[in-house]
Short mmCIF file of C-alpha atoms in Angstrom, two decimals:
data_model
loop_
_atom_site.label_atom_id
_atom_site.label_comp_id
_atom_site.label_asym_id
_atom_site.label_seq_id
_atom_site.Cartn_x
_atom_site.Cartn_y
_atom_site.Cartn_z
CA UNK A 1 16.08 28.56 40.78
CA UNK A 2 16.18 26.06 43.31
CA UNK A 3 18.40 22.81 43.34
CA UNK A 4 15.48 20.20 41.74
CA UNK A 5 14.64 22.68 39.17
CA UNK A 6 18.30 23.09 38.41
CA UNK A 7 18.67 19.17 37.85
CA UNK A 8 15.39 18.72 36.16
CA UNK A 9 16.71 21.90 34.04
CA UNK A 10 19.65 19.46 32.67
CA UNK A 11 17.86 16.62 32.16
CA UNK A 12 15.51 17.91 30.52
CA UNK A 13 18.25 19.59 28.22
CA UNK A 14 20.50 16.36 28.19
CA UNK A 15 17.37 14.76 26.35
CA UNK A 16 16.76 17.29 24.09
CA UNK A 17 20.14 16.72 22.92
CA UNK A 18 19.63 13.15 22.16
CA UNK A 19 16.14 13.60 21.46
CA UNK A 20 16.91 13.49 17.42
CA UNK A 21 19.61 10.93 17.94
CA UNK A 22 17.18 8.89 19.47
CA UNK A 23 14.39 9.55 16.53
CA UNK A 24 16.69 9.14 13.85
CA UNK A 25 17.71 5.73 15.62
CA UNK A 26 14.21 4.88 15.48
CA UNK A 27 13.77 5.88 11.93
CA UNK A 28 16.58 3.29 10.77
CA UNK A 29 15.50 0.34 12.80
CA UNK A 30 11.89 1.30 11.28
CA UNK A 31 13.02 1.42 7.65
CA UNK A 32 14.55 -2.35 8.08
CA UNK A 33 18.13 -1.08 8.97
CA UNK A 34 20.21 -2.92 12.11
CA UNK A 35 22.20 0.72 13.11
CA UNK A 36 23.58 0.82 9.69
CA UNK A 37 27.24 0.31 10.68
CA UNK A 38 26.44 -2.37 12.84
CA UNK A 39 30.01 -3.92 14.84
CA UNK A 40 32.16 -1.35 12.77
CA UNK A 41 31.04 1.22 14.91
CA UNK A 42 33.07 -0.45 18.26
CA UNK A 43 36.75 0.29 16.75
CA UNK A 44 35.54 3.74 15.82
CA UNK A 45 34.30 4.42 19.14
CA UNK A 46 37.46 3.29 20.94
CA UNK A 47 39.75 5.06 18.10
CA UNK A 48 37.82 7.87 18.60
CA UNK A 49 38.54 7.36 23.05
CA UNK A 50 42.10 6.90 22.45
CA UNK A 51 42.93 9.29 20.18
CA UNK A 52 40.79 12.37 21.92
CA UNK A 53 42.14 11.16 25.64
CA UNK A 54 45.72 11.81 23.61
CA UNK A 55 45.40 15.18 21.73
CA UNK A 56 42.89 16.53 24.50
CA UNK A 57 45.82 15.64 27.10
CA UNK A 58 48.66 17.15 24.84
CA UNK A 59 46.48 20.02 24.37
CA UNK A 60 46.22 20.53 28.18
CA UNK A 61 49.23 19.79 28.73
CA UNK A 62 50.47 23.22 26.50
CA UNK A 63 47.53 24.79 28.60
CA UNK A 64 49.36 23.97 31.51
CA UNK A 65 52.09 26.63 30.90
CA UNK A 66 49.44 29.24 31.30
CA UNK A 67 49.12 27.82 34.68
CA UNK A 68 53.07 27.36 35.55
CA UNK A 69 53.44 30.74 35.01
CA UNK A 70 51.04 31.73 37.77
CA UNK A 71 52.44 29.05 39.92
CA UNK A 72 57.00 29.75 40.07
CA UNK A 73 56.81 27.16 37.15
CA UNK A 74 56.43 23.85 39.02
CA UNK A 75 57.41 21.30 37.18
CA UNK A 76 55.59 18.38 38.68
CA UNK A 77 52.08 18.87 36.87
CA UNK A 78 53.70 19.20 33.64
CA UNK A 79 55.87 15.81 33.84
CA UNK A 80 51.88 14.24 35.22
CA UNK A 81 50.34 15.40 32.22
CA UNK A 82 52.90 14.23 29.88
CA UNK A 83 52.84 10.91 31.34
CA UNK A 84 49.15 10.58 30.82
CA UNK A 85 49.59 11.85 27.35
CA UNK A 86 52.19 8.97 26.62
CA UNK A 87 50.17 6.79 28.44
CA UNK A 88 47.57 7.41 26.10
CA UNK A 89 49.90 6.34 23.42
CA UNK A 90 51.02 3.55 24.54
CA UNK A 91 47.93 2.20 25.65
CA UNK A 92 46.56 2.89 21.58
CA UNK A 93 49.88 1.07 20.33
CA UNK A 94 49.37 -2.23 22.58
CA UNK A 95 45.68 -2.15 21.78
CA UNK A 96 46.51 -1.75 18.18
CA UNK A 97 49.03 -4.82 18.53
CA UNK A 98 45.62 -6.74 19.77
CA UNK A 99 44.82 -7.52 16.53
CA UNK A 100 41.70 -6.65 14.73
CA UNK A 101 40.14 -5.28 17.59
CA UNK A 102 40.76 -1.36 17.04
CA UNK A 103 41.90 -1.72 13.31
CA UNK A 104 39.80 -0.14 10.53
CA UNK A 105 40.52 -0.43 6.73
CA UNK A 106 44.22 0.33 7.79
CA UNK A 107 47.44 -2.00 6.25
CA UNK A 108 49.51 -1.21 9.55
CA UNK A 109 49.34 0.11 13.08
CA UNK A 110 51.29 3.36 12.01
CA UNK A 111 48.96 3.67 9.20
CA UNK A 112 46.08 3.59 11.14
CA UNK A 113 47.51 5.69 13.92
CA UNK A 114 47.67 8.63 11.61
CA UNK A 115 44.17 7.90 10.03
CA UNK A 116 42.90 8.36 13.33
CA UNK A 117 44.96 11.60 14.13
CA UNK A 118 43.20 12.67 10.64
CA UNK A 119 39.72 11.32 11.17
CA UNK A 120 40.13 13.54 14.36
CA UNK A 121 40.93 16.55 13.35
CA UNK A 122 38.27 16.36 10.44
CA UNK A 123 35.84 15.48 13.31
CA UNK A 124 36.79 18.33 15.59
CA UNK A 125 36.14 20.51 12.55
CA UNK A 126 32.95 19.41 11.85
CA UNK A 127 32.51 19.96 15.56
CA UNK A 128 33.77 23.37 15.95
CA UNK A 129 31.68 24.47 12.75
CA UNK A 130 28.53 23.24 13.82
CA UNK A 131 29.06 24.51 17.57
CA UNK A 132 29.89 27.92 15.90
CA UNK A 133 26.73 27.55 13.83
CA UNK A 134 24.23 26.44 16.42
CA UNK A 135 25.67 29.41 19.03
CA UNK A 136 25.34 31.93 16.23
CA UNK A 137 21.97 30.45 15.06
CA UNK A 138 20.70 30.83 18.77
CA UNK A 139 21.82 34.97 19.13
CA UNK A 140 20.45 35.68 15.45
CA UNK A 141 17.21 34.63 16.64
CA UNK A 142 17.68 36.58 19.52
CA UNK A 143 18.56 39.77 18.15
CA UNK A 144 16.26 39.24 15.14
CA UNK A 145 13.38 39.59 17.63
CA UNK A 146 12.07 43.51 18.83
CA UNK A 147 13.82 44.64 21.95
CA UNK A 148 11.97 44.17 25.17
CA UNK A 149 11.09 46.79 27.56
CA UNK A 150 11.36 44.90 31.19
CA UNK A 151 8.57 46.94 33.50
CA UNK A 152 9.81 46.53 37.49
CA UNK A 153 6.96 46.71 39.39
CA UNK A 154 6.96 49.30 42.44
CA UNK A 155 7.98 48.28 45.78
CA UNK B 1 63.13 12.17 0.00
CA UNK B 2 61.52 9.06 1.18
CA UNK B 3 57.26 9.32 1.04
CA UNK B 4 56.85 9.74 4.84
CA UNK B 5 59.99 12.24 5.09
CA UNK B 6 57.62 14.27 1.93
CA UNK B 7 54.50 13.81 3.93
CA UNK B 8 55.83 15.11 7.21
CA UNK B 9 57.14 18.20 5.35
CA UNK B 10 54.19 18.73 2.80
CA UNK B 11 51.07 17.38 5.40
CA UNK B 12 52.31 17.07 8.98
CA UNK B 13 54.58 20.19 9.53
CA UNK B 14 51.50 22.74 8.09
CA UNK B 15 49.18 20.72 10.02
CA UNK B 16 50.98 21.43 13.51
CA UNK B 17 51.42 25.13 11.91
CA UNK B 18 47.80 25.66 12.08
CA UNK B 19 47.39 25.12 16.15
CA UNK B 20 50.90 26.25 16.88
CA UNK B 21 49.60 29.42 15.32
CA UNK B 22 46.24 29.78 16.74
CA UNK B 23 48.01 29.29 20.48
CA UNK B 24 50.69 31.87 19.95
CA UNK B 25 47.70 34.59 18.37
CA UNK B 26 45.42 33.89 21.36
CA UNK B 27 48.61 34.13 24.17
CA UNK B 28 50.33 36.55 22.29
CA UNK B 29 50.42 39.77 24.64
CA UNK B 30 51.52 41.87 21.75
CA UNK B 31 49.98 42.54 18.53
CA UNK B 32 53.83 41.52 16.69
CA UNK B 33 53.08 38.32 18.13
CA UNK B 34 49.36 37.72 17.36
CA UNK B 35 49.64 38.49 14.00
CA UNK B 36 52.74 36.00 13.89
CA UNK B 37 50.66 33.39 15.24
CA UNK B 38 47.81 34.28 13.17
CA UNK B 39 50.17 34.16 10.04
CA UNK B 40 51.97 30.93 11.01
CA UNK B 41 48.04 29.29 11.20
CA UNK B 42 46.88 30.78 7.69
CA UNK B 43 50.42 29.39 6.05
CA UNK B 44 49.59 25.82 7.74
CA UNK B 45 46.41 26.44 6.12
CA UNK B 46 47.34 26.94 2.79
CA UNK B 47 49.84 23.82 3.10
CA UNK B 48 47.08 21.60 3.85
CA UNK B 49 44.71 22.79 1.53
CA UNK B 50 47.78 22.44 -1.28
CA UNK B 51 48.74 18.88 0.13
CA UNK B 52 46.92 17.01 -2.97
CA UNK B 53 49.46 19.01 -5.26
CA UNK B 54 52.64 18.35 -2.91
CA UNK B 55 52.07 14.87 -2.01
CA UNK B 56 49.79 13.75 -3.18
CA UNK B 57 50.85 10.16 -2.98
CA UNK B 58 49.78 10.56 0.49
CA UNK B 59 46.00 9.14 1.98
CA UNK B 60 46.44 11.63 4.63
CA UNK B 61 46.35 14.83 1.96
CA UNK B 62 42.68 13.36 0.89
CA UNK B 63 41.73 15.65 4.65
CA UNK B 64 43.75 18.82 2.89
CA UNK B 65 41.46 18.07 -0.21
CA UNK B 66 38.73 18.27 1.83
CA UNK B 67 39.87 21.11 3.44
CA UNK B 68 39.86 22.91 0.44
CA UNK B 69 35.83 22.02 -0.50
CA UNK B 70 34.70 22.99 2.81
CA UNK B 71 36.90 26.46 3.16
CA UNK B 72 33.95 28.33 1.08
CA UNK B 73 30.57 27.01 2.21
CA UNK B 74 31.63 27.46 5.88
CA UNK B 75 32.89 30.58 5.70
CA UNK B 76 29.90 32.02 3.85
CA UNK B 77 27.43 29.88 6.54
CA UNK B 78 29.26 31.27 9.65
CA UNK B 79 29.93 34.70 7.91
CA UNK B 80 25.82 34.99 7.08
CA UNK B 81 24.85 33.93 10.25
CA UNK B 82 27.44 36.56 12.01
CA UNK B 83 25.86 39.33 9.62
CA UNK B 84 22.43 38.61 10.57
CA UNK B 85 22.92 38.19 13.83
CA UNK B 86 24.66 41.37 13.96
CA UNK B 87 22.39 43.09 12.14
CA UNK B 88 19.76 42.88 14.79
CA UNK B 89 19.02 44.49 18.38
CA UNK B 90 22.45 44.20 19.41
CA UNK B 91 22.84 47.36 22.09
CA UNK B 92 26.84 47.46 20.79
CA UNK B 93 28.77 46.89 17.67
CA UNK B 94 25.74 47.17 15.60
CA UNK B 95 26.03 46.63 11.36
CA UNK B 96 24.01 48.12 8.71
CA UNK B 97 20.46 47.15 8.45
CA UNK B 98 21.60 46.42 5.13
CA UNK B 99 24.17 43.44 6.08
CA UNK B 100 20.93 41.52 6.81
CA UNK B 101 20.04 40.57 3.19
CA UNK B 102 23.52 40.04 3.02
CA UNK B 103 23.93 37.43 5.59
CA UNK B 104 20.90 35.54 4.82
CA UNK B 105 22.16 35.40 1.05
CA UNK B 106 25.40 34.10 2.07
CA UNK B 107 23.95 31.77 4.57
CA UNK B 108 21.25 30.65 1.74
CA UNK B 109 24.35 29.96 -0.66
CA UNK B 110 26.88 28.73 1.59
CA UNK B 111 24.00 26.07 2.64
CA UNK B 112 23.06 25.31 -0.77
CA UNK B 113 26.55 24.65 -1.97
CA UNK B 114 26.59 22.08 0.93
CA UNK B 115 23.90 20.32 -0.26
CA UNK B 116 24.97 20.33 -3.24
CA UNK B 117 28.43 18.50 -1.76
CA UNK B 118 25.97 15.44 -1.01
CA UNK B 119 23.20 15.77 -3.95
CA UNK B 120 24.86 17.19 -6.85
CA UNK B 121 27.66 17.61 -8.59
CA UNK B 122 29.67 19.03 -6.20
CA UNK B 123 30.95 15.86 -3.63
CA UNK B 124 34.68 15.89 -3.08
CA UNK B 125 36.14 13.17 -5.25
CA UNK B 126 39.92 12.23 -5.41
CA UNK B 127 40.73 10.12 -8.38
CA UNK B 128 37.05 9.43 -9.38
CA UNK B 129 36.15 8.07 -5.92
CA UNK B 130 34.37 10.02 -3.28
CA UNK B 131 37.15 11.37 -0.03
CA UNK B 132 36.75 9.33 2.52
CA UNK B 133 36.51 12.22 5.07
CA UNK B 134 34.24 14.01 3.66
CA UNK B 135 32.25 10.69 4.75
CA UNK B 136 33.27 11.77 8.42
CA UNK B 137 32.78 15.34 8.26
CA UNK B 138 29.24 15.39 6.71
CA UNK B 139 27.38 12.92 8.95
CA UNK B 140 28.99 14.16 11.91
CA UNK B 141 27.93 18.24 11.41
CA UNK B 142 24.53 17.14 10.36
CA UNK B 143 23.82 14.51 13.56
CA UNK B 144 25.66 17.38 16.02
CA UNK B 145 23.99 20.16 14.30
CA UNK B 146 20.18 18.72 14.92
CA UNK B 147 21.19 17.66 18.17
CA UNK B 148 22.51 20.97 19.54
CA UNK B 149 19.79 23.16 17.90
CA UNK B 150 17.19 21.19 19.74
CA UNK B 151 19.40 21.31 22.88
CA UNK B 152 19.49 25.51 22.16
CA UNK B 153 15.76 25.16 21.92
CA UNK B 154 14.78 23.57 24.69
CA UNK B 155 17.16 25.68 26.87
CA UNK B 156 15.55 29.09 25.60
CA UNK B 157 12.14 27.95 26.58
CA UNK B 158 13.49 26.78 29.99
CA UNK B 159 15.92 29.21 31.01
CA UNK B 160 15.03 32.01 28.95
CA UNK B 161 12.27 34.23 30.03
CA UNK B 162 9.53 34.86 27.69
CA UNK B 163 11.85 33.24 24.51
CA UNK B 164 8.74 30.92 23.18
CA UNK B 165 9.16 32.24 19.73
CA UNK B 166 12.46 32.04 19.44
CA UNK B 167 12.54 28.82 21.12
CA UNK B 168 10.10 27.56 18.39
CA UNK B 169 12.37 28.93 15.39
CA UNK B 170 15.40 26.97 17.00
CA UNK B 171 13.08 23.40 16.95
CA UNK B 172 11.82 24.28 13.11
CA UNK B 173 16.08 24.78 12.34
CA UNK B 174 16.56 21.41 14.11
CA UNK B 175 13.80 19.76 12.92
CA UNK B 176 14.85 21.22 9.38
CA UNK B 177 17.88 19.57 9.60
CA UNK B 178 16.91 15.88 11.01
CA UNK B 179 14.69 16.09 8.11
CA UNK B 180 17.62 16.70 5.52
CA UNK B 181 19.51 13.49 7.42
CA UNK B 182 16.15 11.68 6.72
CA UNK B 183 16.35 12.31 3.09
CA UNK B 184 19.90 11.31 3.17
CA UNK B 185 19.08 8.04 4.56
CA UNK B 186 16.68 7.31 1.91
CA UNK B 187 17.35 9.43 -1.20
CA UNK B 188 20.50 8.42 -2.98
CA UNK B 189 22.93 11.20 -3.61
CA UNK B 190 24.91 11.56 -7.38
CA UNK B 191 27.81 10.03 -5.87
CA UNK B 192 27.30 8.85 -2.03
CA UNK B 193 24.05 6.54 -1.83
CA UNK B 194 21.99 6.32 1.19
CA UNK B 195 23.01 3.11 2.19
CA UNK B 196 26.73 4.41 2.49
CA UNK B 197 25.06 7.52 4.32
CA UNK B 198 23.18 5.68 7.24
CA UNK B 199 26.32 3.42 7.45
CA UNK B 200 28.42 6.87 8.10
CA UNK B 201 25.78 8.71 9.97
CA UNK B 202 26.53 5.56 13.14
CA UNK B 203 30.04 5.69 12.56
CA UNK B 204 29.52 8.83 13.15
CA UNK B 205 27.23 8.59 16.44
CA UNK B 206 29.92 6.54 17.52
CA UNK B 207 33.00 8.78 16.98
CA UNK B 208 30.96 11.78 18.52
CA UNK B 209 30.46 9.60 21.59
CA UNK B 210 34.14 8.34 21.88
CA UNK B 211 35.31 11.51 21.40
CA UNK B 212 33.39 13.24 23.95
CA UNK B 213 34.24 10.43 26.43
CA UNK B 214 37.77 10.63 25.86
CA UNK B 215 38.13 14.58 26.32
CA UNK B 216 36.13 13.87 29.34
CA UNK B 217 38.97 11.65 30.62
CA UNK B 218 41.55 13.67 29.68
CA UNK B 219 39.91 16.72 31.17
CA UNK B 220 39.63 14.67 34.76
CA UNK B 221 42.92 13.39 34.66
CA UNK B 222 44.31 17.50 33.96
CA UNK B 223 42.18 18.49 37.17
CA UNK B 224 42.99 15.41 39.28
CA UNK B 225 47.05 16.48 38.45
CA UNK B 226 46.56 20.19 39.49
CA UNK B 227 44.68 19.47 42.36
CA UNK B 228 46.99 16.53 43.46
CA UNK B 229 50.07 18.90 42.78
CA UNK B 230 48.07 21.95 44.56
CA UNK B 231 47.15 19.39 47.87
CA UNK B 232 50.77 18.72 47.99
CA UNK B 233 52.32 22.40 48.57
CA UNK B 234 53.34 23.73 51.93
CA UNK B 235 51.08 26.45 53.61
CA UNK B 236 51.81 29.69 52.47
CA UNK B 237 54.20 31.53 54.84
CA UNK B 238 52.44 33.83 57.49
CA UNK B 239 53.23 37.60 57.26
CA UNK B 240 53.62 40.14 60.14
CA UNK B 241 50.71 42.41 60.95
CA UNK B 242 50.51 45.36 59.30
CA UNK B 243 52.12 48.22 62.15
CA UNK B 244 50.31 50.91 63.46
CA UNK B 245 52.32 53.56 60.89
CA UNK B 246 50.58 51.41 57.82
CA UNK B 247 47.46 51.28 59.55
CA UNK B 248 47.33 55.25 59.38
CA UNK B 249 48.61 55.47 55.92
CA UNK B 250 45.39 52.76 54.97
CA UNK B 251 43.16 55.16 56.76
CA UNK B 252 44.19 57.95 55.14
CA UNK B 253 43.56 56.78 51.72
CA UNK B 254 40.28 55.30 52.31
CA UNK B 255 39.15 58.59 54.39
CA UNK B 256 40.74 60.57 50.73
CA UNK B 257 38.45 58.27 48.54
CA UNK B 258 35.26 58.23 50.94
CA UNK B 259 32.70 60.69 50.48
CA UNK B 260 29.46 61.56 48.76
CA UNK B 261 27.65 64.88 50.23
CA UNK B 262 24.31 65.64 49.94
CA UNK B 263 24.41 66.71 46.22
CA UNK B 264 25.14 63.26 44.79
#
């Protein structure tokens, strides 16, 4: 496969992907809504930033030991990574102290810290389930069909 | 105990069990350890799911709750679809012909019963109100569900070769299920309405989208900090060449292990 094909290849699958985002978008605006959730959806979408930068980091950050052992256990990537996983933290705390800018229906900045640790892992598992579905969905249709018999042609 | 000291023992603590356990099952390097880890994961499992009993003063046990709704529907969806996909022309690790009614009854039920979690009877309520993340988790499955079935589609027709049919099944199973958010945008459910639904379904755009940003960032920052860390090591020590004793020894293996005569 040569290199246009290859990028026209993930395009073309990049907008398949949105391709019933963007339909069901049009549906709404069609049936008289305004994107439902309207300006709510901005502190969701930079909850959802800060809090994934943070447990993605932490999570790399443990993956990084896997590395370190390969490596004499340096100890310089590991302090990097924590940093940026603090950072993260501290950058959700001082955006938090902005005001109503990132809050949700949340009475304090600790409460609304954890709601968003929640709300993530209940979005990761709606994630991983329907990543786990659409993979298996893909090989069951697959193997559901009769098994090929490839003829090669002589040279 | 003070509330938060109950709801880091009760919710937090089994919550870190459950990925503290899957990491020391999957780099375990013995089997004591991997069913430790895999123990330690199903005991933060069962804390969670039992958080509404142990505190449940706490709004964070209302995702243990939910938990608890969702254990069965899932596991009879994924189970179904890993009979029937199993069941199939799989050249190893083959099951029973057999296990194919199977899995399409549990994945008939298992969907059902979630439908029934939005239409019926069956929503997760906590104290006669609906949980609040079961508002999270339903919107976002459906919307990434539709959107990576017709992402699976389009890839089988392109990169596949000669995968039209399946190709088309994988658009009817996405178009199947941006029809079922359709109907959830317009039909009213017995306890969420569809106004609450398309107001979700965005939140729900949005988190996806912030999420996958974020994990983006974090992922460039982890390879910009190996590769800064790797740029910054001194060149690997140079070794002596190999002497003309090891050179013989080398030759004499490979010349052991080189052959093939005219009967092979």
């Amino acid at each position: 496969m040569n290199e246009d094909r290859l990028v026209f290849t993930w395009r073309a699958m990049l907008l398949a992907f949105l391709l019933p985002l963007v339909l069901l978008w049009a549906m709404d605006l069609t049936m008289g809504g305004s994107l439902g959730s309207g300006t709510d959806s901005l502190p969701r979408f930079g909850n959802a930033i800060l809090t994934s930068y943070t447990l993605g980091s932490l999570a790399l950050l443990g993956n990084l030991f896997f590395y370190a052992d390969s490596r004499q256990r340096p100890l310089a990537p590991l302090f990097g990574m924590l940093s940026a996983a603090v950072m993260g933290v501290v950058v959700t705390v001082l955006l938090l102290n902005q005001g109503p800018l990132l809050m949700e229906d949340n009475g304090s900045i600790r409460a609304q810290i954890l709601y968003n640790v929640v709300h993530m892992f209940v979005s990761a598992g709606a994630i991983l389930l329907a990543l786990a579905l659409s993979l298996g969905f893909t090989f069951s249709t697959i193997t559901a069909q009769k098994p090929r018999r490839t003829v090669f042609e002589e040279e | 105990m003070n509330p938060m000291a109950q709801a880091a023992l009760w919710f937090w603590l089994p919550a870190a069990l459950v990925p503290l356990g899957v990491w020391i099952s999957l780099s375990s390097k013995t089997s004591a350890g991997t069913n430790f880890g895999r123990f330690l994961a199903v005991v933060g499992m069962l804390g969670l799911v039992t958080s509404p009993w142990t505190v449940p003063e706490s709004p964070s046990s209302a995702a243990g709750h939910l938990l608890g709704f969702i254990l069965g529907p899932a596991a009879l969806l994924l189970s179904g679809v890993y009979l029937v996909a199993f069941s199939g022309h799989v050249p190893v690790g083959r099951l029973p012909r057999s296990d194919r009614r199977l899995g399409v009854m549990a994945f008939f039920i298992g969907f059902v019963w979630f439908i029934g979690m939005h239409w019926w009877n069956l929503t997760p309520a906590l104290e006669g109100e609906v949980n609040r993340y079961w508002l999270v988790f339903w919107p976002t499955f459906l919307l990434l569900l539709t959107c990576l079935l017709s992402g699976a589609a389009l890839s089988l027709r392109v990169i596949g070769i000669r995968r039209a049919t399946e190709s088309n099944v994988m658009w009817f199973a996405s178009g199947f299920v941006l029809l079922l958010i359709l109907l959830a945008m317009v039909v009213d459910g017995r306890h969420v309405d569809a106004d609450t639904f398309r107001y979700h379904l965005w939140l729900a755009g949005a988190d996806l989208l912030g999420t996958a940003v974020g994990l983006s960032i974090s992922i460039l920052v982890f390879g910009t900090i190996i590769f800064l860390h790797e740029r910054s090591l001194p060149e690997p020590k140079s070794i002596t060449p190999p002497t003309d004793k090891e050179f013989a020894h080398v030759a004499s293996i490979v010349a052991a292990n080189l052959g093939g005569g005219e009967n092979e």
